[in-house]
Coordinates of N, CA and C in Angstrom, one line a residue:
Chain A
X1 N 0.9 -1.2 0.0 CA 0.1 0.0 0.1 C 1.0 1.4 -0.1
X2 N 0.4 2.5 -0.8 CA 1.2 3.6 -0.6 C 0.8 4.4 0.5
X3 N 1.7 4.8 1.4 CA 1.6 5.5 2.5 C 1.6 6.9 2.2
X4 N 0.7 7.9 2.8 CA 0.7 9.3 2.6 C 0.9 9.8 3.7
X5 N 1.7 10.8 3.9 CA 2.3 11.3 5.2 C 2.2 12.9 5.0
X6 N 1.3 13.5 5.8 CA 1.1 14.8 5.8 C 1.9 15.6 6.9
X7 N 2.6 17.0 6.7 CA 2.9 17.7 7.8 C 2.6 19.2 7.3
X8 N 2.6 19.9 8.3 CA 2.4 19.4 9.8 C 1.1 18.6 10.3
X9 N 0.9 18.3 11.6 CA -0.4 17.7 11.8 C -1.5 18.7 12.1
X10 N -0.8 19.8 12.8 CA -1.6 21.0 13.1 C -0.9 22.1 12.6
X11 N -1.4 23.3 12.2 CA -1.0 24.4 11.8 C -1.6 25.7 12.5
X12 N -1.1 26.5 13.1 CA -1.7 27.9 13.5 C -1.4 28.8 12.6
X13 N -2.3 29.9 12.3 CA -1.9 30.7 11.3 C -3.2 31.9 11.5
X14 N -2.8 32.9 11.0 CA -3.9 34.4 10.9 C -4.3 34.5 9.7
X15 N -5.3 35.1 9.7 CA -6.1 35.5 8.5 C -5.2 36.6 7.7
X16 N -4.8 36.1 6.5 CA -4.0 36.8 5.7 C -2.7 36.1 5.6
X17 N -2.3 35.0 6.2 CA -1.1 34.5 6.3 C -1.1 33.5 4.9
X18 N 0.1 33.4 4.5 CA 0.4 32.3 3.4 C 0.9 31.2 4.0
X19 N 0.1 30.0 3.7 CA 0.6 28.7 4.4 C 0.6 27.5 3.5
X20 N 1.6 26.6 3.9 CA 1.8 25.5 3.2 C 1.7 24.4 3.7
X21 N 1.0 23.3 3.2 CA 1.0 21.8 3.8 C 1.7 21.0 2.9
X22 N 2.4 20.2 3.5 CA 3.1 18.9 2.6 C 2.5 17.7 2.7
X23 N 2.6 16.9 1.4 CA 2.3 15.6 1.5 C 3.2 14.7 0.9
X24 N 3.7 13.6 1.4 CA 4.7 12.8 0.9 C 4.1 11.5 0.7
X25 N 4.4 10.9 -0.4 CA 3.9 9.5 -0.7 C 5.0 8.6 -0.6
X26 N 4.7 7.5 -0.1 CA 5.9 6.4 0.0 C 6.6 5.7 -1.1
X27 N 6.0 6.0 -2.4 CA 6.4 5.6 -3.6 C 5.8 6.6 -4.6
X28 N 6.5 6.6 -5.9 CA 5.9 7.7 -6.9 C 4.3 7.5 -7.3
X29 N 3.6 8.6 -7.3 CA 2.1 8.5 -7.7 C 1.9 9.4 -8.9
X30 N 2.9 9.7 -9.6 CA 3.0 10.6 -10.5 C 2.4 11.8 -10.2
X31 N 1.2 12.4 -10.6 CA 0.5 13.4 -10.3 C -0.8 13.1 -9.9
X32 N -1.2 11.9 -9.5 CA -2.5 11.4 -9.2 C -2.6 11.6 -7.8
X33 N -2.8 12.9 -7.4 CA -2.8 13.3 -5.9 C -4.2 14.4 -5.8
X34 N -5.0 14.3 -5.0 CA -5.8 15.2 -4.7 C -5.8 15.8 -3.3
X35 N -6.5 16.8 -3.1 CA -6.4 17.8 -1.8 C -7.9 17.9 -1.5
X36 N -8.4 17.8 -0.2 CA -9.4 17.9 0.0 C -9.6 18.9 1.6
X37 N -10.9 19.6 1.6 CA -10.9 20.4 2.8 C -12.2 19.8 3.5
X38 N -12.0 19.5 4.8 CA -13.2 19.2 5.6 C -13.3 20.1 6.8
X39 N -14.7 20.3 7.0 CA -15.2 21.1 8.1 C -16.0 20.1 9.0
X40 N -16.1 20.4 10.2 CA -16.7 19.6 11.3 C -18.2 19.2 10.9
X41 N -18.5 18.1 10.8 CA -19.8 17.6 10.5 C -20.2 17.7 9.1
X42 N -19.1 17.7 8.1 CA -19.5 17.9 6.8 C -18.7 16.9 6.2
X43 N -19.1 16.6 4.7 CA -18.4 15.6 3.9 C -17.1 16.6 3.5
X44 N -16.2 15.7 3.1 CA -14.8 16.3 2.6 C -15.3 17.0 1.0
X45 N -14.6 18.3 0.9 CA -14.6 18.8 -0.5 C -13.5 18.8 -1.2
X46 N -13.5 18.6 -2.4 CA -12.3 18.5 -3.4 C -11.7 19.9 -3.5
X47 N -10.9 20.2 -3.5 CA -10.0 21.4 -3.8 C -9.1 21.4 -5.1
X48 N -8.4 20.4 -5.1 CA -7.2 20.2 -6.1 C -7.3 18.8 -6.5
X49 N -7.2 18.4 -7.9 CA -7.2 17.3 -8.4 C -5.9 17.1 -9.1
X50 N -5.2 15.9 -9.6 CA -4.1 15.8 -10.5 C -3.0 16.9 -9.9
X51 N -2.8 16.8 -8.6 CA -1.7 17.5 -8.0 C -1.8 19.1 -8.2
X52 N -2.4 19.8 -9.4 CA -2.3 21.2 -9.5 C -3.5 21.6 -10.2
X53 N -4.3 20.9 -10.5 CA -5.8 21.6 -11.2 C -7.1 21.9 -9.9
X54 N -7.1 23.1 -10.3 CA -8.1 23.6 -9.4 C -9.4 23.4 -9.6
X55 N -10.2 22.5 -8.7 CA -11.4 22.1 -9.0 C -12.3 23.4 -9.3
X56 N -13.5 23.3 -9.9 CA -14.5 24.4 -10.4 C -14.9 25.0 -9.2
X57 N -14.8 26.3 -9.1 CA -15.6 27.0 -8.0 C -14.8 27.1 -6.7
X58 N -13.7 26.5 -6.8 CA -12.6 26.8 -5.6 C -11.7 28.1 -5.7
X59 N -11.8 28.9 -4.8 CA -11.0 30.0 -4.8 C -9.7 30.2 -5.4
X60 N -9.0 31.0 -6.0 CA -7.7 30.9 -6.7 C -6.7 30.9 -5.7
X61 N -7.0 31.3 -4.4 CA -6.0 31.5 -3.6 C -5.5 30.0 -3.0
X62 N -6.2 29.0 -3.3 CA -5.6 27.6 -3.1 C -5.0 27.2 -4.6
X63 N -3.7 26.6 -4.1 CA -3.0 26.1 -5.2 C -2.2 24.7 -5.0
X64 N -2.0 23.7 -5.7 CA -1.4 22.6 -5.4 C -0.2 22.6 -6.4
X65 N 1.1 21.8 -6.1 CA 2.0 21.5 -6.9 C 2.9 20.2 -6.4
X66 N 3.7 19.8 -7.2 CA 4.6 18.7 -6.8 C 4.1 17.4 -8.1
X67 N 5.1 16.4 -8.0 CA 4.8 15.2 -8.6 C 5.8 14.0 -8.2
X68 N 5.7 13.2 -8.4 CA 6.4 11.7 -8.0 C 5.9 11.6 -6.6
X69 N 6.7 12.1 -5.4 CA 6.4 11.7 -4.2 C 6.3 13.0 -3.2
X70 N 6.6 14.1 -3.8 CA 6.3 15.3 -2.9 C 5.3 16.3 -3.5
X71 N 4.4 16.7 -2.6 CA 3.5 17.7 -3.1 C 3.1 18.6 -2.1
X72 N 2.6 19.8 -2.3 CA 2.4 20.8 -1.4 C 0.7 21.3 -1.8
X73 N 0.2 21.8 -0.8 CA -1.0 22.7 -1.0 C -0.7 24.0 -0.3
X74 N -0.8 25.1 -1.1 CA -0.6 26.4 -0.8 C -1.8 27.2 -0.7
X75 N -2.1 27.9 0.5 CA -3.2 28.9 0.6 C -2.4 30.3 0.6
X76 N -2.9 31.1 -0.4 CA -2.0 32.4 -0.6 C -2.5 33.4 0.6
X77 N -3.4 33.6 0.8 CA -4.0 34.6 1.9 C -5.2 34.0 2.7
X78 N -4.9 33.6 3.8 CA -5.9 32.7 4.4 C -6.9 33.7 4.7
X79 N -8.2 33.0 4.4 CA -9.4 33.8 4.8 C -10.3 32.9 6.1
X80 N -11.2 33.7 6.8 CA -11.8 32.9 8.0 C -12.3 31.4 7.5
X81 N -12.7 31.5 6.2 CA -13.6 30.1 6.0 C -12.5 28.9 5.8
X82 N -11.3 29.4 5.7 CA -10.2 28.3 5.7 C -9.8 27.6 6.6
X83 N -10.2 27.9 7.8 CA -9.8 27.0 8.7 C -10.7 26.0 9.1
X84 N -10.1 24.8 8.8 CA -10.6 23.5 8.5 C -9.5 22.4 8.6
X85 N -9.8 21.3 8.4 CA -8.8 20.2 8.1 C -8.8 19.7 6.8
X86 N -7.5 19.5 6.3 CA -7.0 19.2 4.9 C -6.4 17.9 4.9
X87 N -6.9 17.0 4.1 CA -6.3 15.7 3.5 C -5.9 15.6 2.2
X88 N -4.9 14.9 2.0 CA -4.2 14.6 0.7 C -4.8 13.3 0.6
X89 N -4.7 12.8 -0.9 CA -5.2 11.5 -1.2 C -4.4 10.9 -2.6
X90 N -4.0 9.8 -2.4 CA -3.4 9.3 -3.8 C -4.5 8.4 -4.4
X91 N -4.5 8.6 -5.8 CA -5.5 7.6 -6.5 C -4.7 7.2 -7.6
X92 N -3.4 6.9 -7.6 CA -2.6 6.2 -8.6 C -2.9 4.7 -8.8
X93 N -3.0 4.4 -7.5 CA -3.3 2.5 -7.5 C -3.9 2.4 -6.2
X94 N -4.7 1.2 -6.3 CA -5.6 0.7 -5.3 C -4.7 0.2 -4.0
X95 N -4.9 -0.1 -2.9 CA -5.9 0.8 -2.5 C -5.7 2.2 -2.4
X96 N -6.8 3.0 -2.7 CA -6.7 4.4 -2.7 C -6.3 4.9 -1.0
X97 N -5.6 5.7 -0.7 CA -5.0 6.1 0.4 C -5.1 7.5 0.8
X98 N -5.4 8.1 2.1 CA -5.4 9.5 2.5 C -4.2 9.6 3.3
X99 N -3.8 10.9 3.5 CA -2.8 11.2 4.6 C -3.7 11.6 5.7
X100 N -3.1 11.7 6.9 CA -3.6 11.5 8.2 C -4.5 12.9 8.6
X101 N -4.2 14.0 7.6 CA -4.8 15.2 7.9 C -4.1 16.3 8.5
X102 N -4.4 17.4 8.2 CA -3.6 18.6 8.6 C -4.9 19.6 9.0
X103 N -4.7 19.9 10.5 CA -5.7 20.7 11.2 C -5.3 22.0 10.9
X104 N -5.9 23.1 10.5 CA -5.4 24.4 10.1 C -6.4 25.4 11.1
X105 N -5.8 25.8 12.3 CA -6.3 26.4 13.1 C -5.9 28.1 13.2
X106 N -7.0 28.8 13.8 CA -6.7 30.2 14.0 C -5.6 30.6 15.1
X107 N -4.5 31.5 14.8 CA -3.6 31.8 15.9 C -4.3 32.6 16.9
Chain B
X1 N -26.7 18.1 -12.6 CA -26.0 18.4 -11.4 C -26.0 16.8 -10.5
X2 N -24.9 16.2 -10.1 CA -25.0 15.0 -9.4 C -25.2 15.2 -8.2
X3 N -26.0 14.3 -7.5 CA -26.2 14.4 -6.0 C -26.3 13.0 -5.4
X4 N -25.7 12.8 -4.2 CA -25.7 11.5 -3.6 C -26.3 11.9 -2.2
X5 N -27.4 11.0 -2.1 CA -28.1 11.1 -0.9 C -28.2 9.6 -0.1
X6 N -27.8 10.0 0.9 CA -27.3 8.6 1.8 C -28.6 8.4 3.0
X7 N -28.8 7.3 3.5 CA -29.6 6.7 4.4 C -29.3 7.4 5.6
X8 N -30.4 7.2 6.4 CA -30.1 7.8 7.9 C -29.1 6.9 8.8
X9 N -29.2 7.7 9.9 CA -28.2 7.2 10.9 C -28.7 5.7 11.5
X10 N -27.6 4.8 12.1 CA -27.9 3.6 12.5 C -27.4 3.1 13.7
X11 N -28.0 2.5 14.4 CA -27.4 2.0 15.7 C -27.6 0.6 15.8
X12 N -26.3 -0.1 15.7 CA -26.4 -1.5 15.7 C -25.6 -2.2 17.0
X13 N -26.1 -3.6 17.2 CA -25.3 -4.2 18.3 C -24.0 -5.0 17.6
X14 N -22.9 -5.2 18.6 CA -21.8 -5.9 18.1 C -22.2 -7.0 17.4
X15 N -21.6 -7.6 16.4 CA -21.9 -8.9 15.6 C -23.0 -8.9 14.6
X16 N -23.7 -7.6 14.6 CA -24.7 -7.4 13.7 C -24.2 -7.0 12.2
X17 N -25.0 -6.7 11.4 CA -24.8 -6.0 10.0 C -25.5 -4.8 9.9
X18 N -25.1 -3.8 8.9 CA -25.5 -2.6 8.5 C -25.4 -2.7 7.1
X19 N -26.5 -2.1 6.7 CA -26.5 -1.8 4.9 C -26.7 -0.3 4.9
X20 N -26.0 0.5 4.4 CA -26.1 1.9 4.0 C -26.4 2.0 2.6
X21 N -27.3 3.0 2.2 CA -27.8 3.3 0.8 C -27.0 4.8 0.4
X22 N -26.9 4.8 -1.0 CA -26.5 6.1 -1.5 C -27.4 6.3 -3.0
X23 N -28.3 7.1 -2.8 CA -29.1 7.2 -4.0 C -28.7 8.4 -5.0
X24 N -28.4 8.0 -6.2 CA -27.8 8.9 -7.3 C -28.9 9.6 -7.9
X25 N -28.7 11.1 -7.9 CA -29.5 11.9 -8.9 C -28.7 12.7 -9.8
X26 N -29.3 13.2 -10.9 CA -28.7 13.8 -12.0 C -27.7 12.9 -13.0
X27 N -27.4 11.8 -12.6 CA -26.7 11.0 -13.5 C -27.5 9.6 -13.3
X28 N -27.1 8.6 -14.2 CA -27.3 7.3 -13.8 C -26.3 6.6 -12.9
X29 N -26.7 5.6 -12.2 CA -25.4 4.9 -11.4 C -24.6 4.3 -12.4
X30 N -24.9 3.7 -13.8 CA -24.1 2.9 -14.4 C -23.1 4.0 -15.2
X31 N -23.2 5.4 -15.0 CA -22.4 6.2 -15.4 C -21.3 6.7 -14.5
X32 N -21.4 6.1 -13.3 CA -20.4 6.3 -12.1 C -19.7 5.1 -11.7
X33 N -18.6 5.6 -11.1 CA -17.8 4.6 -10.2 C -18.0 4.9 -8.6
X34 N -18.8 4.0 -8.1 CA -18.9 4.5 -6.5 C -17.9 3.9 -5.7
X35 N -17.6 4.8 -4.7 CA -16.7 4.4 -3.5 C -17.3 4.7 -2.3
X36 N -16.6 4.1 -1.1 CA -17.1 4.4 0.0 C -16.0 4.5 0.9
X37 N -16.0 5.6 1.9 CA -15.1 6.0 2.7 C -15.5 6.1 4.0
X38 N -15.0 5.8 4.9 CA -15.3 5.9 6.4 C -14.4 6.8 7.1
X39 N -15.1 7.6 8.2 CA -14.4 8.2 9.3 C -14.7 8.1 10.7
X40 N -14.1 7.5 11.4 CA -14.1 7.2 12.7 C -14.3 8.5 13.5
X41 N -14.8 8.7 14.6 CA -14.9 10.1 15.4 C -13.6 10.5 15.6
X42 N -13.3 11.6 15.4 CA -11.9 12.6 15.5 C -10.8 11.9 14.8
X43 N -10.9 10.9 14.0 CA -10.3 10.3 13.0 C -10.0 10.9 11.7
X44 N -9.2 10.3 10.6 CA -9.0 10.4 9.2 C -10.1 9.6 8.6
X45 N -9.7 10.0 7.2 CA -10.6 9.2 6.1 C -9.7 8.0 5.8
X46 N -10.7 6.8 5.6 CA -10.2 5.6 5.4 C -11.2 5.0 4.3
X47 N -10.6 4.5 3.0 CA -11.2 4.1 1.9 C -11.5 2.8 2.1
X48 N -12.6 2.4 1.9 CA -12.9 1.0 2.2 C -13.0 0.1 0.9
X49 N -13.4 0.8 -0.3 CA -13.6 0.0 -1.5 C -14.3 0.8 -2.6
X50 N -14.3 0.2 -4.0 CA -15.2 1.0 -4.9 C -14.9 0.3 -6.3
X51 N -15.7 0.8 -7.1 CA -15.7 0.0 -8.3 C -14.7 0.7 -9.4
X52 N -14.0 -0.3 -9.8 CA -12.7 0.0 -10.7 C -13.3 -0.2 -12.1
X53 N -13.6 0.9 -13.0 CA -14.0 0.8 -14.2 C -13.0 0.2 -15.3
X54 N -11.8 0.3 -15.0 CA -10.7 -0.4 -15.8 C -11.0 -1.9 -16.0
X55 N -11.3 -2.4 -14.7 CA -11.3 -3.9 -14.7 C -13.0 -4.4 -14.6
X56 N -13.7 -3.3 -14.5 CA -15.1 -3.6 -14.3 C -15.3 -4.6 -13.0
X57 N -14.7 -4.0 -12.0 CA -14.8 -5.0 -10.7 C -14.8 -4.0 -9.6
X58 N -15.4 -4.6 -8.5 CA -15.4 -3.8 -7.0 C -14.0 -4.4 -6.3
X59 N -13.2 -3.2 -6.0 CA -12.2 -3.6 -5.2 C -12.4 -3.2 -3.8
X60 N -12.0 -4.2 -2.9 CA -12.1 -3.9 -1.3 C -10.8 -3.8 -0.8
X61 N -10.7 -2.7 0.2 CA -9.5 -2.6 1.0 C -9.4 -3.8 1.7
X62 N -8.0 -4.4 1.9 CA -7.8 -5.6 2.6 C -8.3 -5.8 3.9
X63 N -8.2 -4.8 4.5 CA -9.0 -4.6 6.1 C -10.4 -5.1 6.1
X64 N -11.0 -4.7 5.1 CA -12.5 -4.9 5.0 C -13.0 -6.3 4.4
X65 N -11.9 -7.0 3.7 CA -12.2 -8.1 2.9 C -12.7 -9.1 3.6
X66 N -14.1 -9.7 3.1 CA -14.8 -10.8 3.8 C -15.8 -10.2 4.7
X67 N -15.8 -8.7 5.1 CA -16.8 -8.4 6.0 C -17.7 -7.1 5.1
X68 N -17.2 -6.7 3.8 CA -18.0 -5.7 3.5 C -18.4 -6.1 1.9
X69 N -19.5 -5.8 1.7 CA -20.1 -6.1 0.3 C -20.7 -4.9 -0.3
X70 N -20.3 -4.3 -1.6 CA -20.6 -3.3 -2.1 C -21.6 -3.6 -3.4
X71 N -22.6 -3.3 -3.5 CA -23.9 -3.4 -4.5 C -24.3 -2.5 -5.2
X72 N -24.9 -2.6 -6.3 CA -25.7 -1.5 -6.9 C -27.2 -2.2 -7.5
X73 N -27.9 -1.1 -7.4 CA -29.4 -1.3 -8.0 C -29.7 -0.3 -9.0
X74 N -29.1 -0.8 -10.3 CA -29.4 0.2 -11.4 C -30.9 0.5 -11.6
X75 N -31.7 -0.1 -11.2 CA -33.3 0.3 -11.4 C -33.6 1.3 -10.7
X76 N -33.1 1.5 -9.6 CA -33.3 2.6 -8.8 C -31.9 3.6 -8.4
X77 N -31.2 3.5 -9.2 CA -29.9 4.4 -9.0 C -29.4 4.3 -7.7
X78 N -29.4 3.4 -7.1 CA -29.0 3.4 -5.6 C -27.7 2.2 -5.4
X79 N -26.8 2.6 -4.6 CA -25.6 1.9 -4.5 C -25.7 1.6 -2.9
X80 N -25.2 0.5 -2.4 CA -25.4 0.1 -1.1 C -24.0 -0.5 -0.7
X81 N -23.6 -0.4 0.7 CA -22.5 -0.7 1.2 C -23.0 -1.6 2.5
X82 N -22.6 -2.8 2.6 CA -23.0 -3.7 3.8 C -21.8 -4.0 4.5
X83 N -21.7 -4.0 5.8 CA -20.6 -4.3 6.5 C -21.1 -5.2 7.8
X84 N -20.6 -6.5 7.8 CA -21.0 -7.5 8.5 C -19.9 -7.5 9.9
X85 N -20.3 -8.3 11.0 CA -19.9 -8.7 12.3 C -19.4 -7.5 12.8
X86 N -20.0 -6.5 12.9 CA -19.8 -5.2 13.4 C -19.3 -5.2 14.8
X87 N -18.2 -4.2 14.9 CA -17.7 -4.3 16.4 C -17.6 -2.9 16.6
X88 N -17.3 -2.3 17.9 CA -17.2 -0.9 18.4 C -16.5 -0.3 17.6
X89 N -15.3 -0.9 16.9 CA -14.5 0.0 16.1 C -15.0 0.5 14.6
X90 N -15.9 -0.3 14.5 CA -16.8 0.3 13.3 C -17.5 1.4 13.4
X91 N -17.6 2.0 14.7 CA -18.4 3.3 14.8 C -17.8 4.4 13.9
X92 N -18.7 5.0 13.1 CA -17.9 6.0 12.2 C -19.0 6.4 11.2
X93 N -18.7 7.6 10.5 CA -19.6 8.3 9.5 C -19.1 7.5 8.2
X94 N -19.9 7.1 7.5 CA -19.8 6.2 6.3 C -20.2 7.0 5.1
X95 N -19.2 7.6 4.2 CA -19.8 8.3 3.1 C -19.6 7.5 1.7
X96 N -20.6 7.7 0.8 CA -20.2 7.4 -0.5 C -19.6 8.6 -1.3
X97 N -18.9 8.3 -2.2 CA -18.3 9.3 -3.1 C -18.1 8.8 -4.5
X98 N -18.0 9.7 -5.6 CA -17.6 9.4 -6.8 C -16.8 10.3 -7.6
X99 N -16.0 9.8 -8.5 CA -15.2 10.7 -9.3 C -15.9 11.0 -10.5
X100 N -16.4 12.2 -10.8 CA -17.0 12.5 -12.1 C -16.1 12.9 -13.0
X101 N -15.2 13.9 -12.5 CA -14.2 14.3 -13.4 C -12.9 13.4 -13.8
X102 N -12.9 12.2 -13.1 CA -11.9 11.3 -13.5 C -10.9 11.2 -12.3
X103 N -11.0 10.2 -11.4 CA -10.0 10.0 -10.4 C -10.3 10.4 -9.0
X104 N -10.3 11.8 -8.8 CA -10.5 12.4 -7.4 C -12.1 12.4 -7.1
X105 N -12.4 12.3 -5.9 CA -13.6 12.3 -5.6 C -14.4 13.6 -5.4
X106 N -15.0 14.0 -6.5 CA -15.6 15.4 -6.6 C -17.1 15.5 -6.2
X107 N -17.5 14.2 -5.8 CA -18.9 14.4 -5.2 C -19.2 13.3 -4.3
X108 N -19.9 13.8 -3.1 CA -19.7 13.1 -1.9 C -21.2 13.1 -1.4
X109 N -21.7 11.9 -0.7 CA -22.9 11.9 0.1 C -22.7 12.6 1.2
X110 N -24.0 12.7 2.0 CA -23.7 13.7 3.2 C -23.2 12.7 4.4
X111 N -23.1 11.8 4.1 CA -22.6 10.9 5.3 C -23.7 10.1 6.1
X112 N -23.2 8.8 6.6 CA -24.3 8.1 7.5 C -23.6 7.9 8.7
X113 N -24.0 8.1 10.0 CA -23.5 7.9 11.2 C -24.0 6.1 11.6
X114 N -23.0 5.4 11.7 CA -23.2 4.1 12.2 C -22.5 4.0 13.6
X115 N -23.5 3.7 14.7 CA -22.9 3.5 16.0 C -23.1 2.0 16.3
X116 N -21.9 1.4 17.0 CA -21.9 0.2 17.1 C -21.8 0.1 18.7
X117 N -22.9 -0.4 19.4 CA -22.8 -0.4 20.8 C -23.9 -1.4 21.2
X118 N -23.4 -1.9 22.5 CA -24.3 -3.1 23.2 C -25.3 -2.4 24.0

């Protein structure tokens, strides 16, 4: 199975900050990586697919990069609505696996 | 516009089975590849299995092999996930999800809370 490791597990930041979350795969997944945002009591929401493609309707302050085993999600200027938990997911091969999550909290 | 609407919360005793449904609207089920993901309280996302259109088969995560069955009723565009031999560790929110655009899960159901308790 491909292990997905996110860092950090928790991130404290302020409105307006630029933040970056990292996801590492235990083996190459090409660009078959997605990022999701989840708020308490809600289903995950797709933000980024194929490592760097922005899902329709997602604000442009979200961006993704990387390929192979190293990936990043960047939020260019944090907004109040962005405080949530973020997950990476590989869909290069089965079983599909998720990172453990990064909780983004208000500083 | 695709929507996935799941069945309501369930409370089950250890050893019982649960069957969660996921009704599709806006598409037909045959046009989709349905997957199931669960999330235990305060924990991360865990993929349980889903339909692989390349092989035309349903693939299950090894952890759930022998305990989970994913089926579809194309006459009602409803997908089902049945989990048997329930234990307390199966207490979780169960989501159906599907990749419309290709690969990543862009459409999710609202989730179904399954509580396993004696």
